[in-house]
Amino acid sequence: MEFTKAWLQYHSIKGVKETEGSEESKTEITIYNEHKCDITKSAVEELQMALASLYGSRIALAQNEAEFQSATAGIRLVLNTSLGLGQEGYHIRSAQGKITISASGEAGLLYGAFALLRKLQLDQVPDLMTFTWEEEKIPANPFRMLNHWDNMDGEIERGYSGKSFFFEKEEILINDRTKAYARMIASVGINALTINNVNVKGAATELISDRYYDKLDKLSGLFAAYGIKLYLSINFAAPIDLGGLTTADPCDSRVCDWWNRKAQEIWERLPLLGGFLVKADSEGRSGPFTYGRTHADGANMLAQAVKPYGGLIIWRCFVYNCQQDWRDLKTDRAKAGYDHFMPIDGKFADNVILQIKNGPMDFQVREPISPLFGGLKKTNMMLEVQIAQEYTGQQMHVCYLIPWFKEILEFNTYCDEEHGTVADIISGKTYGNALAGMVAVTNTGNDSNWTGHDLAAANLYGFGRLAFDMTLASEEIAGEWISQTYGNEGKVQENIKKILLMSWPAYEKYTSPLGIGWMVKPNSHFGPDVDGYEYDRWGTYHKADHKAIGLDRTMKGTGYTGQYNEPLASIYGELTRCPEELLLFFHRVEYDYVLSSGKTLLQHIYDTHFEGAQEAELFVRLWEELQGMIEEETYQRVLQRLNFQREHAKEWCDVINSYFYRKTLIPDAQGRTLY
Ligand code: GCV
């Protein structure tokens, strides 16, 4: 299947003089790399291809320093272990036609090469001879990871861009797309990856068996050449499902022996493997609770098995009771993560990292930050976000999530006076731990444009860039992505940026109000269904009646607010101090309650929904202004999705508003139609 180059287009730079005539008469750029490892080879290959495309130049490879020095314009890769930039940092200096990329590790040289190419495109540098620039960067997060939820039959759980490009009919795929993907994600600094769903079932359990080792070895090598470590999601019950034991109890010596032997076998065959990702005791997956053990028991048993090979265990904290009785008014799903993991803070082995979803529920358009970030103090942590847009429009709606991720990262948890933000904690700054970082449930599939909605690629690009450099602004990231994908034309920049930056707030407005979440169709999680989850087992209730809506999560209610450090616990606990965008997450509020805008809660709901739907209409108009400036097929593909979004946003608006109108019988103050 054909696929696009996404943001690695390398459109020719404006203002570069086209040289008439033969290849020979073209200007020449020389690349010098004396390091023969795979990663620097990837860097050179990328530079060769990109520079030829950007400048229409001939590319020469210098054999030695003297050759490089005698060239007119050139780029040199220098490994210098005494630079103190870690394995992944880089330094770039450009003067008088010579550009030096230096790094202490090979991956740093690759990131330097991509940074240089980005800069040349963003600034539309017409001539290397006059290009003066210096930049030094060390990635902010040690781990910058993507999780694929790909199944071995080729389907993708919560995948909205076609089928898997890793698996088909229980076989592993390795083809042109695999390398194109490695280049793409390396270009934004991704350095770790899982390829299979965290719900490990059927053939996926056998990924850690002879059946798949050869292919996995090849795959891990391919990614390693781009500085990316391969990890595998594993089935906690593998000793039973694969090993034929009768138990997977982490404290049973037969189980420990099985994992020890398995780890030895795995690393003999897959020496480049990074480790395992584990979803345990969650949504039907087996885990230590099955045997009356803690999650520390489970994770540590695996950690000691993989330790001799430098392996890591990434353990998810998405653990809650998904068999709740909706009549049970005491249990609060939001509390589950903290309740399970706080008591075992400090009990995890040093090669375990806890992977924590940004919110206490599940990737809603707005949630408070998980209290685990401010709570855990003696455990390695990573932040998990989702760019697959499961609850944010499923890549049928444009919803640029980077502004949301920025808010999450900048949130002060008050766990530490100086370094209390989520960004501080997950980058390892607060507690000085090296195993830390960010992971995104990713949004790619085998659709020709990778992400179904062309504009959804901004989330993949943006996640990588943000994980690498958390100081980047959402707008800057959007601008970078637009330039490299569609070029630098002013109107194109302006309109797409507008659409992207308005999209998450708009989505929030026309879907569920004020942090309540979950008003989606069950299972598919797409489209409005206010009571879809209300009388179900998933613990996601809004409890709307004719007078009020929301769950009291204060200390008078479920006590969830008590999981936050002060002053957050008090702020969230008081109706008048609680941030309004989260009001209905923390409080049960009457419809006539007056918000800071002077509007009643109900009128706010009506207004925001109408407003959000209008904004979705505006996206179509903004896009239509770009016809002729964007390649026609892409233009039409995006237009189709934006038209769908406009209709769907209207549906959302009408369903939600009519629901509340019918509950309250209070009309809209502006007299708009409610049904
Ligand atoms: C992979 C949500 C999704 C599930 C997903 C789960 C998880 O519940 O709906 O499809 O399972 O999150 O994060 O493990």
XYZ file of C-alpha atoms and ligand atoms in Angstrom:
689
model
C 0.000 0.000 0.000
C 1.220 3.479 -0.884
C 1.958 5.889 1.926
C 2.776 9.565 2.206
C 5.976 11.117 3.515
C 4.013 12.855 6.284
C 6.183 15.757 7.534
C 9.340 14.390 5.914
C 8.430 15.975 2.580
C 11.618 18.023 2.197
C 9.929 20.413 -0.256
C 12.541 22.325 -2.227
C 13.510 25.553 -0.527
C 12.213 28.741 -2.073
C 14.841 31.032 -3.508
C 17.344 28.269 -4.226
C 18.675 28.883 -7.709
C 17.815 26.027 -10.024
C 21.049 25.072 -11.775
C 20.496 24.474 -15.397
C 22.342 21.743 -17.158
C 24.100 18.603 -16.076
C 24.317 16.916 -12.661
C 27.956 17.957 -12.615
C 27.191 21.643 -12.780
C 24.933 21.563 -9.718
C 26.191 22.977 -6.427
C 27.676 20.395 -4.132
C 27.205 19.716 -0.439
C 29.720 17.439 1.231
C 28.943 15.208 4.184
C 31.674 13.827 6.376
C 31.049 11.050 8.874
C 33.890 8.914 10.158
C 31.700 6.814 12.469
C 30.490 3.628 10.919
C 27.681 2.663 13.294
C 24.107 2.093 12.121
C 22.671 5.226 13.706
C 25.138 7.597 12.078
C 24.606 5.788 8.793
C 20.899 6.566 9.172
C 21.769 10.197 9.864
C 23.957 10.428 6.750
C 21.340 8.719 4.598
C 18.710 11.177 5.802
C 20.950 14.186 5.204
C 21.830 12.968 1.714
C 18.259 12.462 0.693
C 16.910 15.587 2.358
C 19.584 18.012 1.175
C 19.326 16.783 -2.396
C 15.594 17.394 -2.232
C 15.784 20.759 -0.421
C 18.582 22.258 -2.529
C 18.639 20.207 -5.707
C 22.343 19.807 -4.956
C 24.747 17.022 -5.629
C 25.766 15.360 -2.375
C 29.342 14.181 -1.947
C 30.686 12.015 0.838
C 34.101 13.069 2.133
C 36.506 10.260 2.998
C 38.562 12.267 5.453
C 38.787 15.555 7.291
C 40.977 17.143 4.625
C 38.431 16.418 1.926
C 35.724 17.931 4.083
C 37.797 21.038 4.761
C 38.451 21.601 1.106
C 34.742 21.410 0.224
C 32.792 24.632 -0.302
C 29.782 23.675 1.801
C 29.439 20.696 4.055
C 28.143 18.982 7.136
C 30.284 16.961 9.482
C 29.206 14.525 12.215
C 31.518 14.428 15.219
C 31.270 12.044 18.154
C 32.915 13.461 21.226
C 32.256 11.638 24.469
C 33.598 14.461 26.583
C 30.866 16.867 25.525
C 28.606 16.016 28.436
C 25.424 15.966 26.354
C 24.395 12.466 27.358
C 23.665 9.800 24.745
C 21.008 11.847 23.003
C 21.988 15.511 23.193
C 23.558 17.410 20.313
C 25.384 20.600 19.488
C 25.177 22.243 16.082
C 27.354 25.046 14.824
C 27.173 26.547 11.397
C 29.517 29.176 9.974
C 30.882 29.980 6.551
C 29.330 27.031 4.814
C 30.564 24.403 7.267
C 28.141 22.829 9.708
C 29.353 20.650 12.563
C 26.954 18.407 14.430
C 28.611 17.111 17.590
C 27.245 14.729 20.183
C 28.429 12.395 22.913
C 26.297 9.535 21.616
C 25.240 8.287 18.208
C 21.576 9.051 18.778
C 22.573 12.649 19.463
C 24.064 12.877 15.971
C 20.843 11.593 14.450
C 18.736 14.092 16.420
C 21.178 16.820 15.432
C 20.769 15.907 11.765
C 16.980 16.076 12.031
C 17.187 19.355 13.970
C 19.355 20.859 11.252
C 17.006 19.757 8.495
C 14.063 21.190 10.418
C 15.830 24.504 10.873
C 16.764 24.761 7.194
C 13.139 24.228 6.237
C 11.571 26.480 8.862
C 13.910 29.363 8.071
C 13.927 28.509 4.366
C 17.701 28.905 4.377
C 18.530 29.457 0.693
C 22.282 29.043 0.936
C 24.424 27.161 3.452
C 27.321 29.589 2.817
C 25.516 32.399 4.616
C 23.845 30.253 7.269
C 25.095 31.097 10.754
C 23.489 29.195 13.603
C 24.266 27.501 16.878
C 22.014 25.215 18.924
C 22.519 22.788 21.774
C 19.765 20.480 23.039
C 19.455 17.614 25.436
C 16.088 15.858 25.402
C 13.955 16.760 28.396
C 12.664 13.240 28.975
C 14.758 10.081 29.088
C 11.841 8.035 27.666
C 9.860 9.273 24.700
C 7.746 6.307 23.848
C 4.860 5.229 21.654
C 2.484 2.395 22.503
C 0.725 0.676 19.643
C -2.454 -1.159 20.494
C -2.063 -3.412 17.435
C -3.443 -6.921 17.445
C -1.843 -9.820 15.631
C -4.839 -10.252 13.305
C -4.111 -6.780 11.941
C -6.862 -4.943 13.798
C -5.937 -2.045 16.051
C -7.755 -1.532 19.346
C -9.005 2.052 19.258
C -7.261 2.440 15.918
C -8.765 4.922 13.471
C -6.347 4.918 10.551
C -6.720 1.557 8.963
C -5.086 -1.687 9.937
C -1.815 -2.462 11.635
C 1.392 -2.106 9.669
C 3.141 -4.413 12.139
C 0.856 -7.433 12.029
C -1.280 -9.283 9.534
C -2.810 -12.729 9.934
C -0.659 -13.411 12.993
C 2.554 -12.623 11.152
C 4.954 -9.738 11.676
C 5.273 -7.317 8.765
C 8.584 -5.733 7.859
C 8.580 -3.659 4.695
C 9.215 -0.171 3.282
C 6.631 1.291 5.600
C 8.482 0.022 8.655
C 11.590 1.982 7.812
C 9.588 5.034 6.755
C 7.880 4.897 10.141
C 11.160 4.556 12.029
C 12.484 7.652 10.218
C 9.316 9.568 10.909
C 9.231 8.973 14.634
C 12.984 9.292 15.076
C 12.779 12.694 13.397
C 10.771 13.953 16.373
C 12.893 12.173 18.964
C 10.891 9.043 19.819
C 13.287 6.531 21.364
C 11.087 3.628 22.509
C 8.149 1.723 21.128
C 5.794 -1.148 21.824
C 4.228 -2.695 18.756
C 1.525 -4.903 20.283
C -1.615 -4.133 22.242
C -1.456 -4.074 26.037
C -4.407 -6.464 25.946
C -2.211 -9.429 25.102
C -4.293 -12.345 23.924
C -4.028 -15.331 21.586
C -1.037 -15.307 19.269
C 0.306 -12.139 20.901
C 1.194 -14.194 23.987
C 3.489 -16.154 21.688
C 5.481 -13.102 20.638
C 7.926 -14.219 23.303
C 8.472 -17.590 21.676
C 10.493 -19.145 18.906
C 7.629 -18.509 16.491
C 8.436 -14.793 16.279
C 12.030 -14.255 17.435
C 13.635 -13.984 14.003
C 11.248 -11.339 12.772
C 11.390 -9.447 16.059
C 15.163 -9.478 15.963
C 15.092 -7.923 12.526
C 12.540 -5.361 13.633
C 14.458 -4.401 16.751
C 17.572 -3.916 14.597
C 15.707 -1.750 12.123
C 14.426 0.505 14.904
C 17.756 0.499 16.746
C 19.351 2.055 13.649
C 17.097 5.037 14.389
C 17.820 5.143 18.124
C 14.518 3.447 18.992
C 14.293 0.565 21.437
C 11.692 -2.091 20.911
C 9.576 -3.255 23.871
C 6.861 -5.897 23.950
C 3.558 -5.951 25.776
C 3.314 -9.246 27.603
C 0.575 -11.374 29.096
C 0.967 -11.687 32.848
C -0.605 -15.145 32.576
C 2.008 -16.311 30.031
C 3.342 -18.983 32.424
C -0.087 -20.604 32.087
C -1.043 -19.677 28.511
C 2.392 -20.283 27.037
C 4.261 -22.286 29.657
C 1.592 -24.794 30.593
C 1.856 -24.082 34.342
C -1.263 -24.048 36.445
C -0.524 -20.673 37.995
C 0.994 -17.262 37.244
C 1.352 -16.381 40.949
C 4.362 -14.055 41.138
C 5.374 -15.520 44.481
C 5.377 -19.108 43.271
C 8.916 -20.349 42.591
C 7.790 -22.292 39.495
C 6.502 -19.051 38.016
C 9.704 -17.159 38.871
C 11.793 -19.941 37.332
C 9.673 -19.891 34.213
C 10.119 -16.142 33.751
C 13.847 -16.369 34.535
C 14.345 -18.995 31.871
C 12.074 -17.138 29.473
C 13.991 -13.889 29.926
C 17.279 -15.651 29.258
C 15.869 -17.191 26.082
C 14.345 -13.903 24.943
C 17.521 -11.855 25.333
C 19.605 -14.555 23.687
C 17.404 -14.185 20.641
C 16.517 -10.492 20.976
C 19.563 -8.768 22.416
C 18.248 -5.316 21.495
C 14.933 -5.664 23.309
C 14.234 -2.979 25.921
C 11.834 -4.881 28.156
C 8.151 -5.484 28.772
C 5.023 -3.403 29.125
C 2.362 -4.918 31.393
C -1.356 -4.319 31.803
C -2.334 -6.412 34.795
C -5.558 -6.775 36.798
C -7.288 -4.443 34.411
C -10.323 -4.909 32.201
C -10.185 -8.673 32.269
C -6.397 -9.079 32.154
C -4.787 -11.385 34.670
C -2.514 -9.937 37.331
C -1.150 -10.339 40.837
C -4.552 -9.658 42.453
C -5.735 -12.977 41.036
C -3.322 -14.566 43.530
C -3.802 -12.175 46.421
C -0.467 -10.431 45.663
C 0.354 -6.766 45.207
C 1.367 -5.055 42.022
C 4.842 -4.620 43.477
C 5.046 -8.424 43.845
C 4.024 -8.832 40.211
C 6.283 -6.166 38.746
C 9.312 -7.092 40.852
C 9.147 -10.751 39.924
C 9.404 -9.769 36.252
C 11.965 -7.062 37.008
C 14.400 -9.472 38.552
C 13.987 -11.867 35.607
C 14.925 -9.193 33.049
C 17.515 -7.370 35.130
C 20.578 -9.429 34.046
C 19.947 -8.245 30.478
C 19.395 -4.596 31.327
C 15.657 -5.082 30.737
C 12.954 -2.829 32.127
C 9.415 -3.471 33.278
C 6.902 -0.779 32.426
C 3.857 -1.388 34.591
C 0.550 0.337 33.950
C -1.459 1.891 36.773
C -4.765 1.659 34.895
C -6.252 -0.643 37.529
C -9.883 -0.278 38.608
C -13.015 -2.297 39.142
C -14.821 -2.524 35.814
C -17.639 -4.555 37.312
C -19.134 -1.806 39.394
C -22.843 -1.764 40.274
C -24.212 1.630 39.215
C -26.412 1.591 42.316
C -23.276 1.517 44.487
C -22.902 5.160 45.503
C -19.704 4.704 47.512
C -17.223 3.332 45.007
C -15.485 5.996 42.922
C -13.441 4.775 39.974
C -11.386 7.981 40.028
C -9.879 6.880 43.345
C -8.733 3.457 42.211
C -5.253 4.176 40.824
C -4.122 6.054 43.894
C -5.736 3.551 46.272
C -3.914 0.656 44.623
C -0.491 2.201 44.089
C 0.130 4.713 46.871
C 0.408 2.082 49.609
C 3.207 0.389 47.647
C 5.226 3.505 46.804
C 8.896 2.641 47.297
C 8.304 -1.093 47.028
C 9.162 -1.389 43.340
C 12.493 -2.621 41.974
C 14.691 0.032 40.408
C 14.129 -1.319 36.879
C 10.365 -0.852 37.110
C 8.614 2.248 35.783
C 4.968 2.925 36.527
C 3.046 4.186 33.513
C 0.264 6.503 34.657
C -2.552 7.865 32.490
C -2.807 11.649 32.622
C -6.141 11.553 34.416
C -7.741 9.254 36.972
C -10.380 8.025 34.495
C -9.529 7.395 30.851
C -8.388 9.976 28.292
C -11.501 12.164 28.480
C -11.413 15.560 26.782
C -10.849 17.073 30.229
C -9.964 15.415 33.519
C -8.027 16.492 36.549
C -4.426 15.321 36.669
C -3.976 11.894 38.236
C -3.181 12.391 41.940
C -0.544 9.671 41.646
C 1.881 12.177 40.101
C 1.854 14.328 43.211
C 1.613 11.329 45.507
C 4.301 8.804 44.568
C 7.743 9.837 45.743
C 9.884 6.732 45.654
C 8.874 5.117 42.388
C 9.864 5.672 38.745
C 7.002 7.210 36.784
C 6.030 7.918 33.182
C 3.107 9.966 31.925
C 0.742 8.173 29.521
C -1.355 10.253 27.132
C -3.370 9.169 24.124
C -3.095 10.649 20.659
C -5.385 8.006 19.177
C -8.312 10.320 20.053
C -10.495 7.499 21.377
C -12.687 9.996 23.237
C -11.744 13.090 21.283
C -13.169 12.482 17.852
C -11.375 9.341 16.702
C -9.412 11.071 13.956
C -12.703 11.955 12.250
C -12.700 15.250 14.130
C -9.660 17.457 14.164
C -8.558 17.745 17.782
C -5.008 19.004 18.260
C -4.117 17.734 21.709
C -0.779 19.422 22.306
C -2.307 22.369 24.225
C -3.931 19.821 26.554
C -0.621 18.010 27.050
C 1.049 21.339 27.814
C -1.522 22.008 30.543
C -0.911 18.566 31.979
C 2.859 19.049 32.006
C 2.662 22.508 33.538
C 0.299 21.436 36.311
C 1.718 22.003 39.776
C 1.127 18.963 41.971
C 2.658 20.646 45.040
C 4.741 17.551 45.772
C 7.864 19.705 45.952
C 8.391 23.399 46.452
C 10.785 23.884 43.596
C 10.086 21.033 41.188
C 6.449 20.161 41.617
C 5.040 20.171 38.090
C 4.117 17.022 36.218
C 6.890 17.932 33.758
C 9.412 17.985 36.608
C 8.230 14.673 37.991
C 8.033 12.710 34.781
C 11.327 14.005 33.438
C 13.112 12.783 36.560
C 13.964 16.299 37.773
C 12.043 16.123 41.049
C 13.462 12.890 42.388
C 16.601 12.544 40.261
C 15.562 9.286 38.613
C 16.804 8.288 35.165
C 13.852 6.061 34.354
C 11.183 8.600 33.563
C 9.403 10.091 30.582
C 6.339 10.327 28.404
C 4.418 7.783 26.394
C 1.546 8.167 23.944
C -0.946 5.601 22.773
C -0.337 6.263 19.141
C -2.576 7.091 16.204
C -1.048 5.483 13.127
C -2.241 2.684 10.878
C -1.819 1.561 7.302
C -3.962 4.335 5.805
C -2.002 6.010 3.043
C -1.666 9.198 5.094
C -0.757 7.217 8.277
C -3.291 8.903 10.563
C -6.673 8.749 8.769
C -7.275 12.453 9.251
C -4.332 14.271 7.701
C -4.419 16.887 10.448
C -4.140 14.181 13.140
C -0.485 13.786 12.152
C 0.080 17.044 14.049
C -0.585 15.093 17.247
C 2.044 12.481 16.463
C 4.547 15.103 15.423
C 3.641 17.269 18.398
C 3.854 14.517 20.971
C 7.393 13.659 19.920
C 8.550 17.258 19.792
C 7.004 18.061 23.156
C 8.434 14.979 24.832
C 11.864 16.022 23.524
C 11.508 19.662 24.497
C 8.762 20.465 26.961
C 9.376 24.205 26.672
C 8.064 24.340 23.102
C 4.744 26.149 22.737
C 1.764 24.393 21.123
C 1.621 27.084 18.498
C 5.291 26.723 17.629
C 4.922 22.977 17.252
C 1.860 23.437 15.051
C 3.784 25.917 12.904
C 6.706 23.534 12.490
C 4.437 20.707 11.462
C 2.504 22.811 8.973
C 5.680 24.158 7.351
C 7.254 20.780 6.885
C 4.050 19.142 5.701
C 2.377 21.824 3.594
C 5.029 24.502 3.140
C 5.481 27.997 4.456
C 2.824 29.911 2.536
C 1.318 32.522 4.875
C -2.359 31.693 4.430
C -1.723 27.974 4.768
C 0.159 28.570 8.015
C -2.433 30.960 9.341
C -5.569 28.955 8.628
C -4.307 25.511 9.592
C -2.812 26.899 12.773
C -6.140 28.513 13.605
C -7.984 25.256 13.050
C -5.506 23.260 15.121
C -5.377 25.668 18.038
C -9.149 26.079 18.221
C -9.861 22.389 17.874
C -9.411 20.963 21.392
C -11.349 23.756 23.121
C -14.068 23.463 20.457
C -14.319 19.717 20.958
C -14.610 20.229 24.688
C -17.364 22.782 24.166
C -19.631 20.724 21.931
C -19.198 17.438 23.800
C -19.411 16.892 27.557
C -19.438 19.940 29.798
C -17.228 21.068 32.668
C -15.160 17.935 33.163
C -18.060 15.478 33.397
C -16.929 13.315 30.450
C -18.284 9.993 29.225
C -21.412 11.100 27.349
C -20.419 8.815 24.476
C -21.937 5.776 22.848
C -20.895 2.677 24.786
C -18.111 0.504 23.333
C -17.496 2.595 20.221
C -16.927 5.740 22.308
C -17.978 7.789 19.301
C -20.913 10.165 19.115
C -23.224 11.503 21.831
C -25.158 9.264 24.200
C -25.669 11.082 27.483
C -26.897 8.083 29.445
C -24.927 5.522 27.464
C -22.743 4.626 30.424
C -25.094 5.764 33.172
C -26.553 2.428 34.208
C -23.546 0.330 33.278
C -20.672 -1.307 35.156
C -17.822 1.007 34.230
C -17.958 3.495 37.090
C -18.420 6.559 34.892
C -21.598 8.265 36.092
C -22.907 11.837 35.789
C -26.108 11.294 37.798
C -28.054 14.070 36.102
C -31.612 14.614 37.337
C -34.001 17.537 36.899
C -32.206 19.737 39.438
C -28.496 18.928 39.377
C -25.655 17.019 37.765
C -22.267 15.681 38.852
C -20.694 13.543 41.511
C -19.645 14.905 44.873
C -15.998 13.876 45.055
C -15.175 16.158 47.972
C -14.484 14.908 51.485
C -18.231 15.020 52.075
C -18.714 12.801 49.070
C -16.420 10.056 47.781
C -13.315 11.669 49.318
C -11.366 11.767 46.044
C -10.197 15.345 46.640
C -8.247 14.036 49.642
C -5.839 12.291 47.255
C -4.332 15.657 46.253
C -1.673 17.639 48.051
C -2.665 20.952 49.590
C -3.686 23.486 48.454
C -5.195 21.409 45.627
C -7.321 19.273 47.947
C -8.960 22.395 49.381
C -9.276 24.180 46.057
C -10.947 21.218 44.389
C -13.037 20.624 47.499
C -14.670 24.045 47.510
C -17.334 24.741 44.956
C -16.407 28.407 44.582
C -12.655 27.786 44.260
C -12.754 24.734 42.024
C -11.575 25.547 38.454
C -14.792 25.794 36.478
C -13.611 23.565 33.660
C -13.566 20.737 36.234
C -16.582 21.769 38.261
C -18.748 18.762 37.481
C -15.898 16.347 37.989
C -15.610 17.345 41.635
C -19.051 18.619 42.563
C -22.723 17.963 42.229
C -24.093 21.275 41.054
C -27.614 22.617 40.555
C -28.500 23.953 37.129
C -29.270 27.429 38.454
C -25.850 27.790 40.104
C -24.255 30.977 38.782
C -20.774 30.683 37.272
C -18.115 33.389 37.208
C -19.418 34.525 33.812
C -22.724 35.444 35.468
C -24.467 32.662 33.568
C -26.273 29.771 35.170
C -24.725 26.335 34.831
C -27.492 25.333 32.447
C -27.100 28.412 30.251
C -23.346 27.790 30.172
C -23.994 24.279 28.897
C -26.350 25.563 26.195
C -24.004 28.366 25.143
C -20.798 26.364 24.984
C -22.441 23.658 22.925
C -23.785 26.122 20.365
C -20.448 27.913 20.331
C -18.428 24.716 19.825
C -20.660 23.625 16.950
C -20.221 27.035 15.299
C -16.472 26.736 15.619
C -16.605 23.386 13.824
C -18.404 25.211 10.992
C -15.641 27.769 10.911
C -13.038 25.015 10.421
C -14.686 24.144 7.099
C -14.593 27.765 5.935
C -10.968 28.181 6.957
C -10.020 25.048 5.082
C -12.000 26.013 1.981
C -9.901 29.160 1.737
C -6.898 26.916 1.092
C -8.151 25.255 -2.074
C -5.408 25.419 -4.679
C -2.715 25.900 -2.033
C -2.866 22.302 -0.789
C -2.467 19.329 -3.080
C -6.001 18.532 -4.304
C -6.354 14.949 -3.065
C -5.262 15.924 0.430
C -7.436 19.020 0.300
C -10.531 16.972 -0.542
C -9.755 14.282 2.034
C -9.490 16.842 4.826
C -12.517 18.759 3.590
C -14.601 15.616 3.755
C -13.608 15.021 7.386
C -14.177 18.635 8.376
C -17.648 18.510 6.830
C -18.342 15.356 8.791
C -17.091 17.048 11.950
C -19.372 20.034 11.356
C -22.423 17.772 11.109
C -21.346 15.617 14.016
C -20.636 18.622 16.225
C -24.163 19.844 15.524
C -25.498 16.427 16.461
C -23.497 16.537 19.703
C -24.757 20.017 20.465
C -28.405 19.194 19.814
C -28.386 15.890 21.678
C -26.682 17.280 24.780
C -28.651 20.499 24.922
C -31.956 18.757 24.311
C -31.151 16.258 27.038
C -30.756 19.025 29.594
C -33.751 20.926 28.274
C -35.912 17.845 28.673
C -34.599 17.236 32.192
C -35.147 20.818 33.330
C -37.749 22.261 30.955
C -35.812 25.517 31.183
C -35.499 27.115 27.737
C -32.378 28.675 26.279
C -32.148 32.358 27.253
C -31.382 33.213 23.636
C -34.408 31.354 22.358
C -32.479 28.890 20.177
C -34.228 25.676 19.238
C -33.960 22.801 21.676
C -35.673 19.566 20.865
C -6.249 -1.279 25.447
C -9.690 2.055 27.603
C -9.923 1.574 26.197
C -9.434 0.156 26.013
C -7.951 0.107 26.386
C -7.814 0.577 27.845
C -6.378 0.616 28.324
O -10.519 1.371 28.483
O -11.286 1.695 25.868
O -9.624 -0.205 24.668
O -7.421 -1.173 26.225
O -8.352 1.874 27.953
O -5.839 1.710 28.386
O -5.827 -0.413 28.645
